[in-house]
Amino acid sequence: MAKDLRKAAEHVSYEIEMLMFAGSELGGWHSSPMSKPAGNYENMALECFLLHFRNLRGFLCPTLQTTCPDDICASAFLGESQAIDVVDKGNLAPYGEGLNKMLAHLSYKREPLIQAGKHTWPVARMSIEIFEQLEVFLALLSKRGPAMRSWFPSDEQISNRISQASSFL
């Protein structure tokens, strides 16, 4: 089981890394003067960010989406046999409809969401919320021991991303 969790942690860490990378591309954290991609490059970066946000949201709070028995959930790292939410889903739940109807698959609900002005994404706020929830999970994981905690990005890396995202609010 520990070997399976170790491999799963690599996939989760990849999701975190790609969320950080896509968020930094959107926020212009990588250049001076600050810049961000334009046109389809911006769309590509945004969709990448949203996809990894959705995956991490489901990892932390599986009740926010349909799950399958083979899904990787944070609760498994905490010794739970069932896929349960390990953080408060309140900050992550509001993005569900848009993520599901505008990103995860084609839907006739996409156009009404656009017409209602619900097609914009507060990337900085979303970054802060997901990273704060990851901090909660990682703190819970630290209580189980340093071995599993070391499989994920450091507290400093997560804290730095929160600070960077906060600078855009």
GROMACS .gro file of C-alpha atoms in nm:
model
  169
    1MET     CA    1   0.000   0.000   0.000
    2ALA     CA    2   0.281   0.246   0.085
    3LYS     CA    3   0.437   0.183  -0.257
    4ASP     CA    4   0.103   0.263  -0.426
    5LEU     CA    5   0.064   0.580  -0.220
    6ARG     CA    6   0.420   0.686  -0.307
    7LYS     CA    7   0.343   0.652  -0.680
    8ALA     CA    8   0.010   0.832  -0.632
    9ALA     CA    9   0.191   1.117  -0.454
   10GLU     CA   10   0.404   1.166  -0.765
   11HIS     CA   11   0.086   1.223  -0.968
   12VAL     CA   12  -0.058   1.460  -0.708
   13SER     CA   13   0.271   1.653  -0.695
   14TYR     CA   14   0.259   1.682  -1.074
   15GLU     CA   15  -0.091   1.834  -1.047
   16ILE     CA   16   0.038   2.084  -0.791
   17GLU     CA   17   0.342   2.168  -1.004
   18MET     CA   18   0.135   2.224  -1.318
   19LEU     CA   19  -0.121   2.435  -1.129
   20MET     CA   20   0.166   2.651  -1.002
   21PHE     CA   21   0.319   2.677  -1.349
   22ALA     CA   22  -0.007   2.764  -1.525
   23GLY     CA   23  -0.096   3.016  -1.254
   24SER     CA   24   0.242   3.182  -1.287
   25GLU     CA   25   0.199   3.206  -1.664
   26LEU     CA   26  -0.137   3.376  -1.617
   27GLY     CA   27  -0.013   3.608  -1.347
   28GLY     CA   28   0.311   3.713  -1.513
   29TRP     CA   29   0.523   3.613  -1.212
   30HIS     CA   30   0.803   3.501  -1.439
   31SER     CA   31   0.905   3.824  -1.606
   32SER     CA   32   0.985   4.187  -1.556
   33PRO     CA   33   0.801   4.386  -1.666
   34MET     CA   34   0.510   4.162  -1.583
   35SER     CA   35   0.345   4.003  -1.882
   36LYS     CA   36   0.109   3.722  -1.956
   37PRO     CA   37   0.026   3.521  -2.264
   38ALA     CA   38  -0.228   3.652  -2.514
   39GLY     CA   39  -0.499   3.500  -2.731
   40ASN     CA   40  -0.501   3.122  -2.753
   41TYR     CA   41  -0.186   3.102  -2.539
   42GLU     CA   42  -0.376   3.269  -2.255
   43ASN     CA   43  -0.670   3.032  -2.311
   44MET     CA   44  -0.431   2.737  -2.305
   45ALA     CA   45  -0.272   2.853  -1.978
   46LEU     CA   46  -0.615   2.918  -1.823
   47GLU     CA   47  -0.751   2.578  -1.925
   48CYS     CA   48  -0.438   2.410  -1.788
   49PHE     CA   49  -0.479   2.598  -1.458
   50LEU     CA   50  -0.850   2.509  -1.436
   51LEU     CA   51  -0.793   2.142  -1.518
   52HIS     CA   52  -0.530   2.103  -1.246
   53PHE     CA   53  -0.740   2.307  -1.001
   54ARG     CA   54  -1.033   2.072  -1.069
   55ASN     CA   55  -0.814   1.764  -1.021
   56LEU     CA   56  -0.675   1.891  -0.690
   57ARG     CA   57  -1.020   1.999  -0.573
   58GLY     CA   58  -1.142   1.644  -0.637
   59PHE     CA   59  -0.836   1.501  -0.461
   60LEU     CA   60  -0.905   1.704  -0.146
   61CYS     CA   61  -1.287   1.698  -0.162
   62PRO     CA   62  -1.410   1.398  -0.358
   63THR     CA   63  -1.773   1.471  -0.265
   64LEU     CA   64  -1.761   1.771  -0.500
   65GLN     CA   65  -1.762   1.546  -0.806
   66THR     CA   66  -1.840   1.195  -0.918
   67THR     CA   67  -1.568   0.957  -0.805
   68CYS     CA   68  -1.462   0.610  -0.909
   69PRO     CA   69  -1.308   0.342  -0.687
   70ASP     CA   70  -0.967   0.391  -0.848
   71ASP     CA   71  -0.954   0.770  -0.795
   72ILE     CA   72  -0.662   0.904  -0.592
   73CYS     CA   73  -0.801   1.087  -0.288
   74ALA     CA   74  -0.622   1.267  -0.006
   75SER     CA   75  -0.810   1.060   0.250
   76ALA     CA   76  -0.612   0.749   0.147
   77PHE     CA   77  -0.290   0.921   0.261
   78LEU     CA   78  -0.455   0.978   0.599
   79GLY     CA   79  -0.540   0.611   0.644
   80GLU     CA   80  -0.907   0.633   0.544
   81SER     CA   81  -1.048   0.345   0.341
   82GLN     CA   82  -1.326   0.559   0.192
   83ALA     CA   83  -1.297   0.866  -0.031
   84ILE     CA   84  -1.392   1.145   0.208
   85ASP     CA   85  -1.329   1.519   0.214
   86VAL     CA   86  -1.018   1.602   0.416
   87VAL     CA   87  -1.062   1.981   0.411
   88ASP     CA   88  -1.354   2.221   0.431
   89LYS     CA   89  -1.503   2.222   0.083
   90GLY     CA   90  -1.675   2.559   0.131
   91ASN     CA   91  -1.405   2.761  -0.048
   92LEU     CA   92  -1.369   2.512  -0.333
   93ALA     CA   93  -1.735   2.430  -0.404
   94PRO     CA   94  -1.839   2.756  -0.578
   95TYR     CA   95  -1.632   2.681  -0.888
   96GLY     CA   96  -1.795   2.343  -0.954
   97GLU     CA   97  -2.064   2.430  -1.207
   98GLY     CA   98  -1.833   2.635  -1.425
   99LEU     CA   99  -1.555   2.379  -1.410
  100ASN     CA  100  -1.791   2.096  -1.491
  101LYS     CA  101  -1.993   2.269  -1.763
  102MET     CA  102  -1.727   2.480  -1.931
  103LEU     CA  103  -1.410   2.275  -1.890
  104ALA     CA  104  -1.472   1.909  -1.822
  105HIS     CA  105  -1.706   1.846  -2.114
  106LEU     CA  106  -1.917   2.016  -2.377
  107SER     CA  107  -2.254   2.122  -2.243
  108TYR     CA  108  -2.551   2.326  -2.360
  109LYS     CA  109  -2.518   2.510  -2.029
  110ARG     CA  110  -2.196   2.671  -2.147
  111GLU     CA  111  -2.367   2.951  -2.344
  112PRO     CA  112  -2.608   3.053  -2.065
  113LEU     CA  113  -2.312   3.067  -1.823
  114ILE     CA  114  -2.125   3.294  -2.064
  115GLN     CA  115  -2.431   3.516  -2.117
  116ALA     CA  116  -2.475   3.544  -1.740
  117GLY     CA  117  -2.114   3.660  -1.705
  118LYS     CA  118  -2.012   3.344  -1.521
  119HIS     CA  119  -1.725   3.259  -1.752
  120THR     CA  120  -1.449   3.456  -1.585
  121TRP     CA  121  -1.211   3.294  -1.342
  122PRO     CA  122  -1.053   3.463  -1.037
  123VAL     CA  123  -0.722   3.281  -1.083
  124ALA     CA  124  -0.541   3.452  -0.795
  125ARG     CA  125  -0.829   3.386  -0.551
  126MET     CA  126  -0.862   3.026  -0.672
  127SER     CA  127  -0.486   2.975  -0.630
  128ILE     CA  128  -0.496   3.101  -0.274
  129GLU     CA  129  -0.796   2.886  -0.186
  130ILE     CA  130  -0.657   2.562  -0.328
  131PHE     CA  131  -0.310   2.618  -0.180
  132GLU     CA  132  -0.456   2.702   0.162
  133GLN     CA  133  -0.653   2.377   0.150
  134LEU     CA  134  -0.339   2.190   0.043
  135GLU     CA  135  -0.166   2.339   0.348
  136VAL     CA  136  -0.440   2.190   0.567
  137PHE     CA  137  -0.397   1.848   0.404
  138LEU     CA  138  -0.017   1.864   0.429
  139ALA     CA  139  -0.039   1.958   0.799
  140LEU     CA  140  -0.263   1.656   0.859
  141LEU     CA  141  -0.017   1.442   0.665
  142SER     CA  142   0.276   1.574   0.873
  143LYS     CA  143   0.106   1.439   1.186
  144ARG     CA  144   0.130   1.091   1.034
  145GLY     CA  145   0.505   1.129   0.996
  146PRO     CA  146   0.769   1.301   0.787
  147ALA     CA  147   0.809   1.022   0.531
  148MET     CA  148   0.481   1.078   0.345
  149ARG     CA  149   0.501   1.454   0.389
  150SER     CA  150   0.830   1.457   0.199
  151TRP     CA  151   0.655   1.321  -0.111
  152PHE     CA  152   0.484   1.656  -0.170
  153PRO     CA  153   0.599   2.016  -0.231
  154SER     CA  154   0.745   2.188   0.072
  155ASP     CA  155   0.554   2.420   0.301
  156GLU     CA  156   0.777   2.701   0.174
  157GLN     CA  157   0.682   2.634  -0.190
  158ILE     CA  158   0.311   2.639  -0.106
  159SER     CA  159   0.347   2.951   0.109
  160ASN     CA  160   0.539   3.129  -0.169
  161ARG     CA  161   0.260   3.059  -0.417
  162ILE     CA  162   0.001   3.195  -0.176
  163SER     CA  163   0.208   3.513  -0.137
  164GLN     CA  164   0.252   3.548  -0.512
  165ALA     CA  165  -0.118   3.500  -0.578
  166SER     CA  166  -0.205   3.747  -0.300
  167SER     CA  167  -0.003   4.015  -0.476
  168PHE     CA  168  -0.257   4.002  -0.762
  169LEU     CA  169  -0.561   4.071  -0.546
   0.00000   0.00000   0.00000
